[in-house]
C-alpha positions as a Python dict, from the first residue, in 0.01 Angstrom:
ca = {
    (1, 'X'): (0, 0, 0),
    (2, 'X'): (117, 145, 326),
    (3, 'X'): (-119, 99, 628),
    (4, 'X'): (-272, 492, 717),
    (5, 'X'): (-402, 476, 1069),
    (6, 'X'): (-627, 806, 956),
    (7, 'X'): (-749, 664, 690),
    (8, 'X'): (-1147, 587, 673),
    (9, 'X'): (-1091, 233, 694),
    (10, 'X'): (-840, 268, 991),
    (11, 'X'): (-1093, 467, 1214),
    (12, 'X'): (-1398, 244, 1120),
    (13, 'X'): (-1233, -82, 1259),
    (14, 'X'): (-1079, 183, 1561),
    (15, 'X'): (-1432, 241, 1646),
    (16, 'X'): (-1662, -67, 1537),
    (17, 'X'): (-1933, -123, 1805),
    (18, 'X'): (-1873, -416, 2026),
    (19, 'X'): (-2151, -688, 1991),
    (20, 'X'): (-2430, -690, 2236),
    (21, 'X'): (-2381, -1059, 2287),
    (22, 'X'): (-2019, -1012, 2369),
    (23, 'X'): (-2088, -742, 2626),
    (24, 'X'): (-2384, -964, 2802),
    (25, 'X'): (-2128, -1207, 2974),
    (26, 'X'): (-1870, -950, 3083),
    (27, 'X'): (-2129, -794, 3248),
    (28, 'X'): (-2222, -1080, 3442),
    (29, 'X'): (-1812, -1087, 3543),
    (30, 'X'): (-1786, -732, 3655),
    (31, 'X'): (-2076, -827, 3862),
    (32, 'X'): (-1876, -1131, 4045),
    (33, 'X'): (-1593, -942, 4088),
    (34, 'X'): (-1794, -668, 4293),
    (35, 'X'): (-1943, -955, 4496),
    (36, 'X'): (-1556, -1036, 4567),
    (37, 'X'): (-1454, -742, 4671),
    (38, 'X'): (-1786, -667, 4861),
    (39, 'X'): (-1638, -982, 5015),
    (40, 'X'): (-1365, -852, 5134),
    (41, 'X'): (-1523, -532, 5258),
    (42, 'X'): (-1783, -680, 5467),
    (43, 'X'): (-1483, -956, 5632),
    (44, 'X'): (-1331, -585, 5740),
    (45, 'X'): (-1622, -513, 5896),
    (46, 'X'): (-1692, -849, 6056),
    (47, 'X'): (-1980, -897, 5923),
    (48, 'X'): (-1936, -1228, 5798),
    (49, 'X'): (-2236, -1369, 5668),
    (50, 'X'): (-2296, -1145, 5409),
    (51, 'X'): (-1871, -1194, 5277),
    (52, 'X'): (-1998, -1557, 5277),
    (53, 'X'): (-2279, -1505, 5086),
    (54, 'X'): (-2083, -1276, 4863),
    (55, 'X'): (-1858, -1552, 4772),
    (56, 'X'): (-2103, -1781, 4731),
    (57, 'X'): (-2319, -1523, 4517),
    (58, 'X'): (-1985, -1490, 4307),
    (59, 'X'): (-1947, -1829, 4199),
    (60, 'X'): (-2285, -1902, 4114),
    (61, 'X'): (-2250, -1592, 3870),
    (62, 'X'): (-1914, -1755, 3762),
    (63, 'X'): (-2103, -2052, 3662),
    (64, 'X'): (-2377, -1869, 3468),
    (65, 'X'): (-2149, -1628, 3272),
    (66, 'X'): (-1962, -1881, 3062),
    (67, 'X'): (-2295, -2085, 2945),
    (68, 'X'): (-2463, -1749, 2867),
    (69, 'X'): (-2140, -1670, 2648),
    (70, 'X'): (-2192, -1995, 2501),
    (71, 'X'): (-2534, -1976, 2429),
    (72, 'X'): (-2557, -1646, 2295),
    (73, 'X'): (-2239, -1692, 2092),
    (74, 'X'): (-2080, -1410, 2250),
    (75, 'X'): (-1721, -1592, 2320),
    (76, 'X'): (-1406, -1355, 2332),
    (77, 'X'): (-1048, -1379, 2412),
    (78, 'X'): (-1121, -1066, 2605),
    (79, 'X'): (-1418, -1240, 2787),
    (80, 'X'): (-1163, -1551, 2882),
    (81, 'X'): (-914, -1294, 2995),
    (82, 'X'): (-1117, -1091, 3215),
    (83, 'X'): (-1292, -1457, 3398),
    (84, 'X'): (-965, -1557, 3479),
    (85, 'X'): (-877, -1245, 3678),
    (86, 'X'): (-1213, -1230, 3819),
    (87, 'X'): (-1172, -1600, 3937),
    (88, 'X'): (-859, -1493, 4097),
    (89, 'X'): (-962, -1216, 4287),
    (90, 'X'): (-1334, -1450, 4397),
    (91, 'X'): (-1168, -1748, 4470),
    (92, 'X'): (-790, -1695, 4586),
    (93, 'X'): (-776, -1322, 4767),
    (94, 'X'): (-1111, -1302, 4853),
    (95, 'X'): (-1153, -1671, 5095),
    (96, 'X'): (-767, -1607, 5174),
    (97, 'X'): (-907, -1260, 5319),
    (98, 'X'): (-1223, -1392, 5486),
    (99, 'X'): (-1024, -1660, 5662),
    (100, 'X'): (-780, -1408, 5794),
    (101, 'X'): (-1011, -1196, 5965),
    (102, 'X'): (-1212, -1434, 6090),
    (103, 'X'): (-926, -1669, 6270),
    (104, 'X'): (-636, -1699, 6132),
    (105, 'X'): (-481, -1340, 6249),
    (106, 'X'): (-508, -1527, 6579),
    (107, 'X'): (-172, -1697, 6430),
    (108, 'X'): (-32, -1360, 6372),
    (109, 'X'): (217, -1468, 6081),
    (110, 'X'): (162, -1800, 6073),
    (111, 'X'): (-201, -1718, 5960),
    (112, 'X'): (-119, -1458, 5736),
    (113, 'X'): (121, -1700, 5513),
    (114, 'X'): (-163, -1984, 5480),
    (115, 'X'): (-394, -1721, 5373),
    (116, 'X'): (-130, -1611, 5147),
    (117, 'X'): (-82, -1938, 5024),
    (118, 'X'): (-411, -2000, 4938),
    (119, 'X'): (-424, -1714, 4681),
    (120, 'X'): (-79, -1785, 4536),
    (121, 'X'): (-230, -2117, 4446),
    (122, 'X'): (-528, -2016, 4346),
    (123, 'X'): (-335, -1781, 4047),
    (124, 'X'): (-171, -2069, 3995),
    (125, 'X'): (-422, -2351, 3937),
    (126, 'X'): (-606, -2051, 3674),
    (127, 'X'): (-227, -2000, 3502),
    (128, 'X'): (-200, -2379, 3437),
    (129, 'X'): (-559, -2402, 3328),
    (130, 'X'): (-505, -2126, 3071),
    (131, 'X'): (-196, -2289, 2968),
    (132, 'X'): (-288, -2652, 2894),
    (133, 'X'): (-648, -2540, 2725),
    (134, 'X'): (-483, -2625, 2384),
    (135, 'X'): (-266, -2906, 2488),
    (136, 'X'): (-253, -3134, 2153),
    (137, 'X'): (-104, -3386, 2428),
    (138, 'X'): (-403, -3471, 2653),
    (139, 'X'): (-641, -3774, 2563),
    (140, 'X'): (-983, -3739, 2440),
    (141, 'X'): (-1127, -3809, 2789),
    (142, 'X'): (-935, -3586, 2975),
    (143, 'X'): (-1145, -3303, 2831),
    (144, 'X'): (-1376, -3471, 3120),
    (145, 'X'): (-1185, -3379, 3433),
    (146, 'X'): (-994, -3074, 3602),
    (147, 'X'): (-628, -3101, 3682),
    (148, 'X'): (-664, -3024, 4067),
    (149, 'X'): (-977, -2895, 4240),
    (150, 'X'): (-1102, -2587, 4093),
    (151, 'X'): (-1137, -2209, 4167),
    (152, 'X'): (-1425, -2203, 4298),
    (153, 'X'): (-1502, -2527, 4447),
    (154, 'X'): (-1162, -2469, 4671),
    (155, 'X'): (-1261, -2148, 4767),
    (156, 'X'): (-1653, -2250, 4868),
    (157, 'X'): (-1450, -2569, 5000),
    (158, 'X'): (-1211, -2381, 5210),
    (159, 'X'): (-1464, -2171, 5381),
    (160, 'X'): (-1608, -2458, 5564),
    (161, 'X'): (-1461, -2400, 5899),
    (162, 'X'): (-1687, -2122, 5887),
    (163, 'X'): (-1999, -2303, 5791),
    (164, 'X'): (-1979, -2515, 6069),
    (165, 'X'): (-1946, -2217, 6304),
    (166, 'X'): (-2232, -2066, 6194),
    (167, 'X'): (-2385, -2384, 6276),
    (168, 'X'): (-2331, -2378, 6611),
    (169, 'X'): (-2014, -2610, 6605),
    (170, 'X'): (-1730, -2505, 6855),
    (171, 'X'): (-1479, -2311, 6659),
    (172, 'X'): (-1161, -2547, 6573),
    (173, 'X'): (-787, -2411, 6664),
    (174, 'X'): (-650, -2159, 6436),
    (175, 'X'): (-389, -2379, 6368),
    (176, 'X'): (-619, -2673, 6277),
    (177, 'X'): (-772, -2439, 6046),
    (178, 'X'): (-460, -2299, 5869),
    (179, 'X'): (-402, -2643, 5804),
    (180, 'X'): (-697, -2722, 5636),
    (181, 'X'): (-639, -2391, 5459),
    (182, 'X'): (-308, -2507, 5352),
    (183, 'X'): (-481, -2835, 5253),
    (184, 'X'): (-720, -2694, 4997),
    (185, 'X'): (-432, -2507, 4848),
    (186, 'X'): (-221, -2803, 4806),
    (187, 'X'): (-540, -2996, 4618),
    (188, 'X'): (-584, -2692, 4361),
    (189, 'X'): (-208, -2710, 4241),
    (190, 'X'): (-188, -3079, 4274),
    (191, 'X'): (-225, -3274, 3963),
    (192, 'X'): (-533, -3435, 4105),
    (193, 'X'): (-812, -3592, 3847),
    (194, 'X'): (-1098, -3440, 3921),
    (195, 'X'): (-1449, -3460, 3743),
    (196, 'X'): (-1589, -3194, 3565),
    (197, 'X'): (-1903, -3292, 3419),
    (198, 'X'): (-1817, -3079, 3093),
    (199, 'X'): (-1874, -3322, 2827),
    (200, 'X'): (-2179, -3466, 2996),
    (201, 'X'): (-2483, -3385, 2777),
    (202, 'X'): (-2740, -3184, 2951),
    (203, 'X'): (-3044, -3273, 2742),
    (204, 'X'): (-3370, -3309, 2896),
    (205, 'X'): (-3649, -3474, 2805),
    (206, 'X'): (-3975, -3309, 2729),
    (207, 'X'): (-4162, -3511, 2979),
    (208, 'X'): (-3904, -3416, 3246),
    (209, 'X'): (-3823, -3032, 3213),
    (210, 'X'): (-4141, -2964, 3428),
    (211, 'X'): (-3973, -3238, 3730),
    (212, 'X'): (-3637, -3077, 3649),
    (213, 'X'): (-3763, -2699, 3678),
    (214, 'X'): (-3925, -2808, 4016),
    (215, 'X'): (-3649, -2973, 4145),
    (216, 'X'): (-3386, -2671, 4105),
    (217, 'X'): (-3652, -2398, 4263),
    (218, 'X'): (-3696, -2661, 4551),
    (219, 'X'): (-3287, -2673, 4556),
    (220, 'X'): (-3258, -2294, 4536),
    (221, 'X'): (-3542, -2261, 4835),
    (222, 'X'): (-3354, -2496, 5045),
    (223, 'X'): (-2965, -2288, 4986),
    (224, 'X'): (-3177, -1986, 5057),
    (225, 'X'): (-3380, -2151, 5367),
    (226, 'X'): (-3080, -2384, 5512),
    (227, 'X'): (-2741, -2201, 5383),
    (228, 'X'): (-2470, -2329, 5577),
    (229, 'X'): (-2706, -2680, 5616),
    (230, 'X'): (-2646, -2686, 5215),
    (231, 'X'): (-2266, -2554, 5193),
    (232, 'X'): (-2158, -2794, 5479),
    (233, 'X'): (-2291, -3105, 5309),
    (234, 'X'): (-2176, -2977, 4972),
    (235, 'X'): (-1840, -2928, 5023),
    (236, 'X'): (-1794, -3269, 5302),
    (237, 'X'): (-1942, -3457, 5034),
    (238, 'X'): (-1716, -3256, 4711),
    (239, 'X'): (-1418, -3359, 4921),
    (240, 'X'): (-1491, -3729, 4944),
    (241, 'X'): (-1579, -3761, 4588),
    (242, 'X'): (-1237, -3672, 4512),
    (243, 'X'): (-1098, -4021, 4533),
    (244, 'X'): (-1401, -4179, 4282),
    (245, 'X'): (-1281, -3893, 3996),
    (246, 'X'): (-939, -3997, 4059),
    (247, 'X'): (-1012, -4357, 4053),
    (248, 'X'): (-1224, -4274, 3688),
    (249, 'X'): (-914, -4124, 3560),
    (250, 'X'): (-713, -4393, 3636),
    (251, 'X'): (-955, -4673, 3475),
    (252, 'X'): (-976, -4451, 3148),
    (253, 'X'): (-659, -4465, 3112),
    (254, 'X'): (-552, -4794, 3141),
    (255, 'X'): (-817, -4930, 2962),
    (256, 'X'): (-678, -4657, 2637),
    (257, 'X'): (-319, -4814, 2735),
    (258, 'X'): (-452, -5130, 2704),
    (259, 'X'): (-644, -5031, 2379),
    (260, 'X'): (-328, -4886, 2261),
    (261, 'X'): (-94, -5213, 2295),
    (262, 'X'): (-386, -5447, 2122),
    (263, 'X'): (-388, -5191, 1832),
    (264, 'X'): (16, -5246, 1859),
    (265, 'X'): (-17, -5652, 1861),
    (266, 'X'): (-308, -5658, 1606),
    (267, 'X'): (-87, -5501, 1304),
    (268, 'X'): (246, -5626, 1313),
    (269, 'X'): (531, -5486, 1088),
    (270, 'X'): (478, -5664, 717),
    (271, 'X'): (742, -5945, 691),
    (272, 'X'): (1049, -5924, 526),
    (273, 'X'): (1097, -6010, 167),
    (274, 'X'): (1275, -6357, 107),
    (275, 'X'): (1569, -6371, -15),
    (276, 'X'): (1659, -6350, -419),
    (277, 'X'): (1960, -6464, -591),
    (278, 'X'): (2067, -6208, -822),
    (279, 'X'): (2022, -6244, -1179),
    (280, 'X'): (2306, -6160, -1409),
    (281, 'X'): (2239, -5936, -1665),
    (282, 'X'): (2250, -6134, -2043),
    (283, 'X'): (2365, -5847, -2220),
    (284, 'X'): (2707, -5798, -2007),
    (285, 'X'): (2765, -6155, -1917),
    (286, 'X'): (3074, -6252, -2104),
    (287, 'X'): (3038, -6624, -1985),
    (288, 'X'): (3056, -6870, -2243),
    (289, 'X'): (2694, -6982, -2366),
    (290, 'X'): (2761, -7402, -2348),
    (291, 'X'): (3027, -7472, -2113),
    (292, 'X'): (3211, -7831, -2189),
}
């Protein structure tokens, strides 16, 4: 039967209503793509505080909207789609921006290409991700780490030049910065193991959800209370933790090669049959029965 796009059936599926569930976490990534380009508004205007705070504001909103799709069941290809470009606009153009207008234009455009840079390889590091999602190839424990830092970890990362300023700390060189720019870049597209905490179970106790609740409004008081106390440590001590995920990566997987080659050894190939004379068939051998 030939398909009738004005059929009844046709314009109920044209016009089902979308879930509620499904619209939830798309909200929640429209939001964090305003708080990017707020971002970028506000580094315009110098004021940047508030662009920091934007970005900041945008991750945190990138970490929420995935769980609540999760939780709610409200998964989508269109959701997936949609984070991706959000995460690209938050966490490769935005930072790239905000770094421009805040020193690197002193490099005129020296600065402009390792803010450029920046975003390239933040579109990058998201295309790969989206790419090797279904990779049949990868080992069970890889589902554990990120190939190369992430989104948003570089881009919170990369803004620490400006944490430190806000501190009080002397402002480095612009070219000091664009290196260290460049630097952040090179870790998202490198092939870098780096821990993601994904498959780690987040079960809590009972007895502890009270200790637990407590301890993330006393965390939440402090980022609000101490802001560029808490991003300066975070990201000094993300950056030296780097080596430990790599050095995880590594164990797992020799220990699997290792696994792999006993497995090999164990079960040798089955031996060989021995060797049988063939046995003439009585009914065609025209021998003699008694020979004399």
């Amino acid at each position: 039967m030939p398909f009738d796009p004005n059929s009844a059936e046709s314009r109920r599926r044209r016009f089902r209503p979308i879930p509620v569930r499904m619209l939830v976490p798309n909200m929640i990534t429209l939001l964090a793509i305003c708080a990017g380009l707020t971002a970028i508004r506000l580094s315009t205007e110098g004021r940047m505080e508030l662009a920091v705070a934007a970005i900041v504001f945008a991750a945190i909103l990138d970490g929420i909207d995935g769980r609540v799709a999760r939780m709610i069941k409200g998964q989508s290809k269109f959701g997936a789609e949609l984070d991706s470009l959000a995460d690209f606009v938050n966490f490769g153009v935005a930072p790239g921006l905000i770094l421009y207008f805040w020193q690197l234009h002193e490099l005129n455009n020296g600065g402009w290409i390792a803010a450029m840079v920046f975003a390239i390889s933040g579109g990058l590091r998201l295309a790969r991700f989206n790419a090797s999602i279904d990779d049949p190839n990868k080992p069970a424990f890889a589902a554990n780490y990120f190939t190369g830092v992430p989104a948003p970890a570089g881009a919170i990362t990369v803004l620490l030049p400006i944490y430190l300023a806000f501190l009080g700390v002397p402002m480095p060189p612009a070219t000091l910065t664009a290196f260290y720019t460049l630097l952040i870049a090179f870790l998202m597209v490198s092939r870098l193991p780096v821990f993601s905490g994904k498959t780690v179970k987040m079960r809590v106790p009972p007895e502890m959800v009270l200790p637990v609740f407590v301890s993330v409004v006393f965390f939440v008081a402090l980022l609000i209370g101490y802001p560029w106390h808490i991003l300066s440590a975070g990201s000094v001590a993300y950056l030296i933790s780097l080596p430990w995920g790599w050095k995880s990566y590594r164990d797992q997987e020799r220990q699997l090669a290792a696994q792999t080659h006993g497995a090999s050894v164990a079960s040798p190939a089955p031996p060989a049959a021995p060797y049988a004379a063939p046995v003439a068939d009585a009914d065609n051998d025209d021998r003699p029965a008694h020979l004399h």
